[in-house]
Coordinates of C-alpha atoms in Angstrom, one line a residue:
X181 CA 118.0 98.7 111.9
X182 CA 115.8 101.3 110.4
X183 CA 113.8 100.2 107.4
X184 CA 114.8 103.0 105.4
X185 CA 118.4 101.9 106.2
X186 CA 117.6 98.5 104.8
X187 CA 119.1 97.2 101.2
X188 CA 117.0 98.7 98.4
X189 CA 115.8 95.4 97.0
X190 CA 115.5 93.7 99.9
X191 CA 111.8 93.6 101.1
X192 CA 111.3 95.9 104.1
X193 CA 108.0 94.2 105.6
X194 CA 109.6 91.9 108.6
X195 CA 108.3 88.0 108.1
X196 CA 105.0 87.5 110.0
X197 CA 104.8 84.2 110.4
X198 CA 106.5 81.3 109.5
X199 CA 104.9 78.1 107.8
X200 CA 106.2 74.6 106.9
X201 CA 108.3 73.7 104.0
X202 CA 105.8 73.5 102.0
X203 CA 105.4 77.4 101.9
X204 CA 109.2 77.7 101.2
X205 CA 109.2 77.6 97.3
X206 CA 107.0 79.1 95.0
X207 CA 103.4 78.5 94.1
X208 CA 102.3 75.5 94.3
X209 CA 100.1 75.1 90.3
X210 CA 99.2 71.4 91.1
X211 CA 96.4 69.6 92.2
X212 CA 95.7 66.5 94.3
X213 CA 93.8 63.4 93.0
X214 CA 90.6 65.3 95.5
X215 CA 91.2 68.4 93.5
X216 CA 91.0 66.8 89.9
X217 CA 88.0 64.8 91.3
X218 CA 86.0 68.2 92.2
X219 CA 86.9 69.6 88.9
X220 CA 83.7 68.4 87.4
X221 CA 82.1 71.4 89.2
X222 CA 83.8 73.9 86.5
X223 CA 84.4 73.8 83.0
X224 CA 87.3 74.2 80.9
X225 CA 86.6 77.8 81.0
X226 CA 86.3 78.3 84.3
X227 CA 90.4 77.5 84.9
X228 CA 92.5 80.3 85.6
X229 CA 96.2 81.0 86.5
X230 CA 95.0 84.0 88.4
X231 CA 92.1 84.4 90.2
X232 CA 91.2 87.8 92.7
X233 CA 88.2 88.0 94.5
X234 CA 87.8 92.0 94.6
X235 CA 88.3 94.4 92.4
X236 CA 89.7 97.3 94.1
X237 CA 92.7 99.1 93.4
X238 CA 94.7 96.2 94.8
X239 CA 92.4 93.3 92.7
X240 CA 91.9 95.8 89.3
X241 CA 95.8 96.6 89.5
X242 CA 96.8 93.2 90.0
X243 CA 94.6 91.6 87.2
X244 CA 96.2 94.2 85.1
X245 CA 99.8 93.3 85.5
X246 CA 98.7 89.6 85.6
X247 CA 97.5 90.1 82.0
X248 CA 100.3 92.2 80.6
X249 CA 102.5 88.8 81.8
X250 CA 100.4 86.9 79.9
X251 CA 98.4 85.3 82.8
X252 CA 94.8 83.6 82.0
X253 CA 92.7 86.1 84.8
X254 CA 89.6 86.4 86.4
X255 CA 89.0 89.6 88.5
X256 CA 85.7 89.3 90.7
X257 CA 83.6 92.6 91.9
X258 CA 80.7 92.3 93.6
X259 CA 80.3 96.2 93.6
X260 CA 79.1 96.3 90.0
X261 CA 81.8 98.7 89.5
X262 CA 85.9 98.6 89.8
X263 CA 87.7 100.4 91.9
X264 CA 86.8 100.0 95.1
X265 CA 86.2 102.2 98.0
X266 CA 89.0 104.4 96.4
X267 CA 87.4 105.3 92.9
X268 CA 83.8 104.7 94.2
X269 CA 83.5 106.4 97.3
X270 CA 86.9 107.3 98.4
X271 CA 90.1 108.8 97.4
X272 CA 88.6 110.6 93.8
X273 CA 85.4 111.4 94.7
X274 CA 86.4 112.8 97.9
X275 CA 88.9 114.8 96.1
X276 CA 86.5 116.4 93.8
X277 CA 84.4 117.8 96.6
X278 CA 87.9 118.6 98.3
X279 CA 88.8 120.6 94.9
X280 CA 85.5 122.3 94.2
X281 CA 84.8 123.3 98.0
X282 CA 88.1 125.3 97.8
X283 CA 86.7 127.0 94.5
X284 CA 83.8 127.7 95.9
X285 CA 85.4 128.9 99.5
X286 CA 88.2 130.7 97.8
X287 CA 85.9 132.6 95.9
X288 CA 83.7 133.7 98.7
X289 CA 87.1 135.0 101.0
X290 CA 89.7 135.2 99.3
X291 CA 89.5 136.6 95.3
X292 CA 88.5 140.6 96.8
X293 CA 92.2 141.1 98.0
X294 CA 93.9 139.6 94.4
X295 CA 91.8 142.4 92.7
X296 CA 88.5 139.9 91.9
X297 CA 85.9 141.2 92.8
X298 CA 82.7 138.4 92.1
X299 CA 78.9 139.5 92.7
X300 CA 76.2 137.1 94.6
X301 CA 77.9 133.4 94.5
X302 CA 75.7 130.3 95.1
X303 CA 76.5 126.8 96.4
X304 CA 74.3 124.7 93.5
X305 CA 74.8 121.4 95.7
X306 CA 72.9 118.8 93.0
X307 CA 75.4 120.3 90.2
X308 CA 78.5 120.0 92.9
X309 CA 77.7 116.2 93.5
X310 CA 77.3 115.4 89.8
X311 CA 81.0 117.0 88.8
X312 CA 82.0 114.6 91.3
X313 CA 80.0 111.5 90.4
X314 CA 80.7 112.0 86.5
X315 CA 84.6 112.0 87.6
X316 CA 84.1 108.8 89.2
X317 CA 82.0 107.5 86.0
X318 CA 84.4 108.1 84.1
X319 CA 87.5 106.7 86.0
X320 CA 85.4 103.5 86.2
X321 CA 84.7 103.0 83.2
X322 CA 88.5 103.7 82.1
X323 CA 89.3 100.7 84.4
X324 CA 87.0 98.6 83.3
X325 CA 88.3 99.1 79.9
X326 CA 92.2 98.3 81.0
X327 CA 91.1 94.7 82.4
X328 CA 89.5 94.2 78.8
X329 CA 92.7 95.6 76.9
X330 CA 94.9 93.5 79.1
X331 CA 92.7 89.9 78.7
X332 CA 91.4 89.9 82.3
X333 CA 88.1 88.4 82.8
X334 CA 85.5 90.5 85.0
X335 CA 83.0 89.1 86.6
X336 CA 80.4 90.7 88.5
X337 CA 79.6 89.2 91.7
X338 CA 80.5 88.0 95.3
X339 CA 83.2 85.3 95.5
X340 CA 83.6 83.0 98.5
X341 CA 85.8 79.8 98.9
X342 CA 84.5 76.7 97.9
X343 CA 87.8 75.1 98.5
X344 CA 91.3 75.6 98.2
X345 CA 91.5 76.6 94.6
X346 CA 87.6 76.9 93.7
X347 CA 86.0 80.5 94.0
X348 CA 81.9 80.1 93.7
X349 CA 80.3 83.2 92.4
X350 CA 76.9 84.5 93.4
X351 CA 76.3 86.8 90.0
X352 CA 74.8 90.3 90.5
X353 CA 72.7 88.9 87.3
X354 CA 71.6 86.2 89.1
X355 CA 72.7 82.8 88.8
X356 CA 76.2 81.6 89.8
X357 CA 79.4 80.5 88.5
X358 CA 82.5 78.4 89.3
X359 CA 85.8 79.7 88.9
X360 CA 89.1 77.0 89.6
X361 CA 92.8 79.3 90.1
X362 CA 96.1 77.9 90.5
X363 CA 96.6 81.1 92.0
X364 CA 94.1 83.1 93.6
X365 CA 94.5 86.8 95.4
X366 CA 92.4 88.2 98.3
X367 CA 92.2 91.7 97.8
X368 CA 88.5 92.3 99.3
X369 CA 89.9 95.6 101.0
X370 CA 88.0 97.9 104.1
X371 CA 85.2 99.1 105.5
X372 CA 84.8 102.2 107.9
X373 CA 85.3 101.1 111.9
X374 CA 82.0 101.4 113.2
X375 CA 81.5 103.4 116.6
X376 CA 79.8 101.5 119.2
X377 CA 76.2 102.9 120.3
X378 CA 76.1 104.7 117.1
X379 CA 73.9 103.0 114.6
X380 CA 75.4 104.0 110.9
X381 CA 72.4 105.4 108.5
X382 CA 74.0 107.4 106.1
X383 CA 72.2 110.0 106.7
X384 CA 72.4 111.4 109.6
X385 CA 75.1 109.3 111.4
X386 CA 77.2 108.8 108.5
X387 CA 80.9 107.5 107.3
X388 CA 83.0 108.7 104.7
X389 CA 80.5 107.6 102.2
X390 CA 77.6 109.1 103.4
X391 CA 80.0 112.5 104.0
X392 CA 80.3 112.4 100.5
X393 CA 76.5 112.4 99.3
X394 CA 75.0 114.5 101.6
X395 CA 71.5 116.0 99.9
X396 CA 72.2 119.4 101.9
X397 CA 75.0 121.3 104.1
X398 CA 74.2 120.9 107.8
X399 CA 74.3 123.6 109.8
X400 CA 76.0 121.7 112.8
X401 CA 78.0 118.3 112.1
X402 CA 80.5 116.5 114.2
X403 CA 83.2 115.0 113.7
X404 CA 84.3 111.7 115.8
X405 CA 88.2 110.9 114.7
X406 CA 90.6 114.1 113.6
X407 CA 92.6 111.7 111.1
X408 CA 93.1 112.2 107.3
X409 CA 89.7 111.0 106.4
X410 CA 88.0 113.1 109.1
X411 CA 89.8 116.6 108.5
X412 CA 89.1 116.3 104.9
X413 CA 85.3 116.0 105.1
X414 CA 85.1 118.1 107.9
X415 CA 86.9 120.3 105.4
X416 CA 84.6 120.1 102.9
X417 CA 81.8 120.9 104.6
X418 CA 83.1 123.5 106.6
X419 CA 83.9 125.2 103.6
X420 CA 79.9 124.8 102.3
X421 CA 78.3 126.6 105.7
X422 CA 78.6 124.4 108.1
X423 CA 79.5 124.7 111.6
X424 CA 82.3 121.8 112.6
X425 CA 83.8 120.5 115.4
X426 CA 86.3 117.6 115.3
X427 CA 86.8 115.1 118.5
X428 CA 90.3 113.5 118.9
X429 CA 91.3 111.1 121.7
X430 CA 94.8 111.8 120.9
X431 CA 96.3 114.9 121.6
X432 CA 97.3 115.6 117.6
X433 CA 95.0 115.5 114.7
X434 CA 96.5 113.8 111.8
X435 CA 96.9 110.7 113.6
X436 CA 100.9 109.0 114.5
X437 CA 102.3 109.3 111.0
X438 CA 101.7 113.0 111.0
X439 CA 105.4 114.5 112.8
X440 CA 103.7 116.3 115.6
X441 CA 105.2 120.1 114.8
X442 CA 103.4 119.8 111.5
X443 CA 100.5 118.3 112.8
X444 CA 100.4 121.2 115.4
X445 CA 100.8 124.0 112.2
X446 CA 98.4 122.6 110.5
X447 CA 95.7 122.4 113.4
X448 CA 96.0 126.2 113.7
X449 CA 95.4 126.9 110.2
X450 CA 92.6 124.3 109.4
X451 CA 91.0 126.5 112.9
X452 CA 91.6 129.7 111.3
X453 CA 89.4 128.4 108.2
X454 CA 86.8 128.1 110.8
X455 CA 87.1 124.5 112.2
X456 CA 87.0 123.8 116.0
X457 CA 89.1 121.0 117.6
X458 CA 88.7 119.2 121.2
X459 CA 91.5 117.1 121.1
X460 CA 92.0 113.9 124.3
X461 CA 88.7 114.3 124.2
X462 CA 86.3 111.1 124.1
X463 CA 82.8 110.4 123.1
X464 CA 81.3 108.5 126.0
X465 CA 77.6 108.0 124.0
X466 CA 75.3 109.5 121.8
X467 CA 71.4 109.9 121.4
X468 CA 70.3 109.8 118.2
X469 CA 67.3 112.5 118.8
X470 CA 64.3 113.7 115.9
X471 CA 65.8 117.1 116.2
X472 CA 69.4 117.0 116.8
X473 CA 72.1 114.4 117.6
X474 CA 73.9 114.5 121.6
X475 CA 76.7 113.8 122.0
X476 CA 78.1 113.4 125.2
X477 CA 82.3 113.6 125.6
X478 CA 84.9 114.0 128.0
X479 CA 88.1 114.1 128.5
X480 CA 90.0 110.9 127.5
X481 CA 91.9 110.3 130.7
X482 CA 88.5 111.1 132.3
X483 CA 86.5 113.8 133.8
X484 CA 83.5 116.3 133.8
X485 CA 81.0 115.1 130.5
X486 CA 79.8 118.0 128.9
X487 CA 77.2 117.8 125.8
X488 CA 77.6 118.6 122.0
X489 CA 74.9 118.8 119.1
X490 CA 75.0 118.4 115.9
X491 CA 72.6 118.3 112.7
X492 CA 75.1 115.3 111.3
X493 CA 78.0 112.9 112.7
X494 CA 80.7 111.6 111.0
X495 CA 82.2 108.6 112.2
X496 CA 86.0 108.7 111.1
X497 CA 87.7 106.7 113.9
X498 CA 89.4 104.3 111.1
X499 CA 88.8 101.7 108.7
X500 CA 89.1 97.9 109.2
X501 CA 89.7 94.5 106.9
X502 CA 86.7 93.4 104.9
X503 CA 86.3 89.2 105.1
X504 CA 82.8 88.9 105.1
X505 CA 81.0 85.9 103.1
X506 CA 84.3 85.4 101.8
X507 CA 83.9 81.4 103.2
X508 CA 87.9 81.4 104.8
X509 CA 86.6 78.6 106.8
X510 CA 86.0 76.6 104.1
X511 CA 90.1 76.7 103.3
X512 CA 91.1 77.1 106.9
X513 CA 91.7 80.8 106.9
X514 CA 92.1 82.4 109.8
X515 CA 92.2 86.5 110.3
X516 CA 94.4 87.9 113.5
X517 CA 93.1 90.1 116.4
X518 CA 92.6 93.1 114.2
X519 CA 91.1 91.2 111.1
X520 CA 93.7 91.2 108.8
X521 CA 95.1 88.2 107.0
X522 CA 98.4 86.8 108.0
X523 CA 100.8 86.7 105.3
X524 CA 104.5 85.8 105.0
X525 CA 107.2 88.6 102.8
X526 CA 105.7 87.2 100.1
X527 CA 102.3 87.7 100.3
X528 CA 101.5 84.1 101.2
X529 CA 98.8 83.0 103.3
X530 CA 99.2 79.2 105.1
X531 CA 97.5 78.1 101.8
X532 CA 100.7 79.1 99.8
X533 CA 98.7 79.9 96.5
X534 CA 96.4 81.7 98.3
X535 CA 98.1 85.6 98.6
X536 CA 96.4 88.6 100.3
X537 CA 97.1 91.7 99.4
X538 CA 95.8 95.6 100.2
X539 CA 93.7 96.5 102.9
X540 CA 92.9 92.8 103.7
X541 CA 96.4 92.2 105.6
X542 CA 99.4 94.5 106.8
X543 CA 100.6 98.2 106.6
X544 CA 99.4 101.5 105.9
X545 CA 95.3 101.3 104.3
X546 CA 96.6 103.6 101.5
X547 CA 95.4 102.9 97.5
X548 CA 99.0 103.3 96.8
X549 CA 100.2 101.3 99.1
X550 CA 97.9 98.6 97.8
X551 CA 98.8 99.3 94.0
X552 CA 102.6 98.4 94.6
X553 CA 101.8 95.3 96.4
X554 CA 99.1 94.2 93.3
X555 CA 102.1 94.4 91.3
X556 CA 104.7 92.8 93.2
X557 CA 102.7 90.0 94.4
X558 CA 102.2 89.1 90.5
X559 CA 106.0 89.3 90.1
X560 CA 106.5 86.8 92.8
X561 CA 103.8 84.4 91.0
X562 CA 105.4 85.2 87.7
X563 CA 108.5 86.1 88.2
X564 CA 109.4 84.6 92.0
X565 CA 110.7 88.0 93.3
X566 CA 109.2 91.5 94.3
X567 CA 110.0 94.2 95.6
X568 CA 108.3 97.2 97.7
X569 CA 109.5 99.4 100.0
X570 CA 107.5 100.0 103.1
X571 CA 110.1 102.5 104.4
X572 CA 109.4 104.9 101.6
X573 CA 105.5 104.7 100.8
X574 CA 103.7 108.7 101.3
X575 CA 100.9 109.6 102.9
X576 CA 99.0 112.9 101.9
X577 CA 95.9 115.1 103.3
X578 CA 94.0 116.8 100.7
X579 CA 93.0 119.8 103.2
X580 CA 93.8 123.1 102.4
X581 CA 96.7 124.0 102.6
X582 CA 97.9 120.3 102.1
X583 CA 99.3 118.1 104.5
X584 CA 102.6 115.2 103.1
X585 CA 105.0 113.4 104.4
X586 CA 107.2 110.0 103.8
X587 CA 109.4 108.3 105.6
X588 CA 109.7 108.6 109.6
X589 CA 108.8 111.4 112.2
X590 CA 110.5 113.0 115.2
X591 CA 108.5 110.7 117.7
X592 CA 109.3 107.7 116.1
X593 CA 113.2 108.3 115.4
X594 CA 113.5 109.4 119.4
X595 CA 111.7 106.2 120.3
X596 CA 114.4 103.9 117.9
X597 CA 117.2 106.1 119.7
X598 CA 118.5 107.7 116.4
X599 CA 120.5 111.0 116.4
X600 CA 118.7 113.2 113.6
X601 CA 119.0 116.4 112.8
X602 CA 116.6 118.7 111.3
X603 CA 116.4 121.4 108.7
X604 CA 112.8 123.6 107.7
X605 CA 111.9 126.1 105.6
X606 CA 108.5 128.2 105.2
X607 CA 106.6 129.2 102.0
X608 CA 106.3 132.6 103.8
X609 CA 109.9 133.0 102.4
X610 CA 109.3 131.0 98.6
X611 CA 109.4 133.3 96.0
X612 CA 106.3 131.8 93.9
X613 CA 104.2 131.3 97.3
X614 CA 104.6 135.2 97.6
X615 CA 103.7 136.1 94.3
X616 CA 100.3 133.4 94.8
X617 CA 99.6 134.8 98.0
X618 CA 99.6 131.5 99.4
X619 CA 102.4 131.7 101.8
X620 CA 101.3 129.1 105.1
X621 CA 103.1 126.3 106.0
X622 CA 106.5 124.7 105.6
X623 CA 108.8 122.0 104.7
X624 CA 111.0 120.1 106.9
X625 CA 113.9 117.3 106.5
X626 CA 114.7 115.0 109.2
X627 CA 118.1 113.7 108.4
X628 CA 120.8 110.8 110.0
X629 CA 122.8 113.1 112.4
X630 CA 126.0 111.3 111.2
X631 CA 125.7 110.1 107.6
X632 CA 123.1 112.6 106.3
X633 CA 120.8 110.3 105.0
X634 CA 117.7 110.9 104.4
X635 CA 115.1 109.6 107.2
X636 CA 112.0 111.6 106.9
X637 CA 110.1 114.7 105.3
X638 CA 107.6 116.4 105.9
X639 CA 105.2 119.1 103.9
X640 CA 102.3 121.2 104.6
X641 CA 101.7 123.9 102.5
X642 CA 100.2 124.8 98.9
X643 CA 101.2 121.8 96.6
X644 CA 102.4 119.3 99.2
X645 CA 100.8 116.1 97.7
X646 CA 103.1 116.7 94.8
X647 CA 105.8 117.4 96.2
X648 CA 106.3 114.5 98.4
X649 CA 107.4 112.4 95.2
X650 CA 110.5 114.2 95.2
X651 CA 111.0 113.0 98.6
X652 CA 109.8 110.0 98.1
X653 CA 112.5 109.1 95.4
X654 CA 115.0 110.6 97.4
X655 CA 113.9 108.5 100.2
X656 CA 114.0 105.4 98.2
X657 CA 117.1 106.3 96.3
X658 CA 118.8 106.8 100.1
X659 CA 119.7 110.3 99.2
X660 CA 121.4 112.6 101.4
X661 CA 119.8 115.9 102.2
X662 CA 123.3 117.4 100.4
X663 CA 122.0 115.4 97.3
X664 CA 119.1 117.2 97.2
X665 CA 120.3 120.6 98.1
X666 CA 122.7 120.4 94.8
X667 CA 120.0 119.6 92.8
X668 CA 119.2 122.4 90.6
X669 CA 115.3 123.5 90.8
X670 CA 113.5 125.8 88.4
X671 CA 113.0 129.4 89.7
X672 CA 110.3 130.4 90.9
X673 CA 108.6 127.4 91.9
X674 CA 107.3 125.9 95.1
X675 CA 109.6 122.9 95.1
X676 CA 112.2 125.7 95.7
X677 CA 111.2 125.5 99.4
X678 CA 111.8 122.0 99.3
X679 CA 115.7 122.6 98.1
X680 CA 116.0 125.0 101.0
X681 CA 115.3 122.9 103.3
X682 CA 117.4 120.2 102.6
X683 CA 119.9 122.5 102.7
X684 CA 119.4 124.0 106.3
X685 CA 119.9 120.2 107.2
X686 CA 123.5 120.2 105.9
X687 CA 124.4 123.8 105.8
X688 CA 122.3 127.0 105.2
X689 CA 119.4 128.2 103.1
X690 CA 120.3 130.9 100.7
X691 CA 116.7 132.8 101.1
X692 CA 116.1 133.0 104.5

């Protein structure tokens, strides 16, 4: 049965592994006669119901919610700052130079034809990577002050098991601490995938976060890995001068979420902004030169290597669970083939009161993804139920135009055997994307061929991060695409396009 087909409340994620029954019932918030013996090592103080070793969006949200239920918490960060890779070098900042490059690009091609006409405009890169670095500053800080309004301890420093329900703390002040849970959350998050033969500087062969604190635009940069992460710093910098090619081994960019027509739409308009794309293409190696970077690629299935320079590489091929120092052999711990931590539907490790949750274990690596699960995995501690819905969690692209979708794709529904049907609309035909003179892209409804249920949508065009939580409630709601069709939408507005195509699905659009 399809997950989006499942009962609302019941949880979607399938059981991955089954454990005694011990793990049957809830938490366990004793201690054995060994346990009270090694309590000497902490104080009073020290004793938490909750304690999270990182404090990423999953760990920051989680101590949160943990507090609003009255929960005695200790949130541990070793970063020096909350948030994560999302807040600190992800999702916002990422977002800011996604905003301003479009500002600054829009300006320079596109303000002469909506009667603007602007005299010599210059890229001031130092100011363009404070706006972004005083938006994360500030987000920071804001989180920093929720965990205080909430009663959640934050302490700054690297946690690592001691024992079963004993975290010990190396202090970024020096020093270090003991901290005893009857609870405790692993919620240490990702790091970027590193690409083998390719030594990581920052610099010059770079990740995400080194795409995001560049000191100056390269004139040639390269980018291994055409998913969302890639296409949106090769975006960026595309945008600032830079010449940019993007290397896929698959034969889509977006990666397999992405529903291949959309994927292929958007590839042609991202290239008419100037990117280049060699998709089933590999990178066999690469020489790190004084001058210039080599690359050399070929085509994935094999054949005839050819050579490709850059100033820059980015290395965007994926991110993967961080565990390091965290001491899970000292509790018996175990990570699978792919690094994450098993879990059970309730967030459980083997160690019951031990939970992961976030990029550490299962699903999608999305900050909203992670959120839900910070909140439901305190529900099951304080409540013994949760609830989140895989089948119904978004996925965005902050290019330009935007890239959305929720729920399941063409590929995926042929590959379950499912009869669908379909119904699109473009913003070539929206009243409001006319009159901005923003007019690429579409929005498309993948629907049950028999009951109408909603099974998938799908978005790129001007606004499509924003939209997809319209579809995202209808998805979670189980809304038919009729359901949506009725619903009245303001004139003239974008999500107008998003009404029309729910009603191709069932019957016929009225403007087009």
């Amino acid at each position: 049965m399809l997950r989006t087909l499942l009962p609302r409340r019941a949880p979607a994620r399938p059981l991955v592994t089954q454990f005694g029954a011990a793990n049957t019932f809830g938490p366990s918030l004793g201690v054995s006669a060994g346990q009270r013996w090694r309590r000497g090592y902490a104080s009073e103080a020290d004793e938490k119901d909750l304690v999270i070793i990182g404090g990423g969006v999953a760990g920051y949200v989680a101590a949160i919610k943990a507090g609003q239920a009255g929960l005695k918490v200790a949130c541990i960060e070793k970063r020096g700052s909350l948030g994560g890779t999302c807040l600190n070098v992800g999702c916002i900042p990422s977002k800011s130079l996604l905003n301003n490059s479009h500002l600054y690009h829009q300006i320079l091609h596109d303000t002469k034809k909506r009667g603007i006409e602007v005299g010599d405009v210059q890229l001031n890169l130092q100011q363009f990577m404070k706006a972004k670095d005083q938006s994360v500053e500030g987000l920071t800080k804001g989180v920093e002050y929720l965990l205080k309004k909430n009663g959640a301890e934050y302490i700054k420093g690297a946690g690592a098991f001691a024992d079963e329900h004993t975290v010990q703390i190396n202090l970024n002040e020096g020093g270090e601490r003991s901290v005893r849970g009857k609870n405790i959350f692993i919620a240490t998050g990702s790091e970027s995938t590193p690409f083998p033969g390719l030594t990581i500087d920052e610099k010059r062969v770079i990740t995400s976060t080194g795409a995001i604190a560049l000191e100056q635009v390269p004139k040639k940069m390269t980018v291994i890995g055409g998913g969302i992460i890639g296409l949106e710093m090769a975006s960026v910098w595309s945008r600032l001068g830079s010449e940019v090619t993007v290397v896929e081994f698959l034969g889509q960019i977006g990666g397999p979420g992405m529903d291949a027509e959309i994927a292929k739409m958007t590839q042609k308009i991202l290239a008419k902004q100037g990117l280049k794309f060699k998709l089933n293409t590999k990178v066999a190696s690469g020489d790190v030169g004084s001058d210039a970077i080599d690359l050399k690629i070929e085509a994935a299935k094999g054949g005839k290597e050819e050579s490709l320079d850059a100033d820059v590489v980015l290395v965007a091929i994926g991110r993967r669970p961080y565990t390091a120092g965290l001491g899970l052999e000292n509790v018996g711990l175990e990570t699978d083939e792919r690094g994450r931590l098993v879990i059970d539907h309730q967030y459980r490790t083997k160690i019951p009161h031990i939970r992961a949750i976030g990029d550490v274990t299962f699903g999608p690596m999305l900050a909203h993804k992670a959120e839900e699960e910070a909140v439901a995995a305190v529900e099951y501690v304080t409540k013994a139920y949760g609830h989140v819905n895989y089948g119904a969690i978004p996925s965005v692209m902050y290019t330009y135009p935007e890239v959305a979708w929720v729920g399941q794709n063409e590929a995926e529904l042929k590959a379950a055997g499912v009869k669908y049907k379909v119904g699109t609309f473009p913003f070539s035909a929206n009243s409001r994307a006319k009159t901005n003179l923003d007019t690429e892209g579409m929005v498309k409804f993948i629907a049950d061929a028999q009951t109408d249920r909603i099974l998938g949508i799908h978005i790129v065009g001007p606004n499509a991060g924003e939209m997809i939580a319209e579809g995202t409630l209808a998805l979670e709601y189980g809304a038919s695409t009729e359901d949506v069709g009725r619903t009245c939408h303001a004139h003239p507005t974008l999500a107008e396009a998003f009404k029309e195509a729910a009603m191709v699905c069932y019957d016929k659009a009225i403007h087009y």
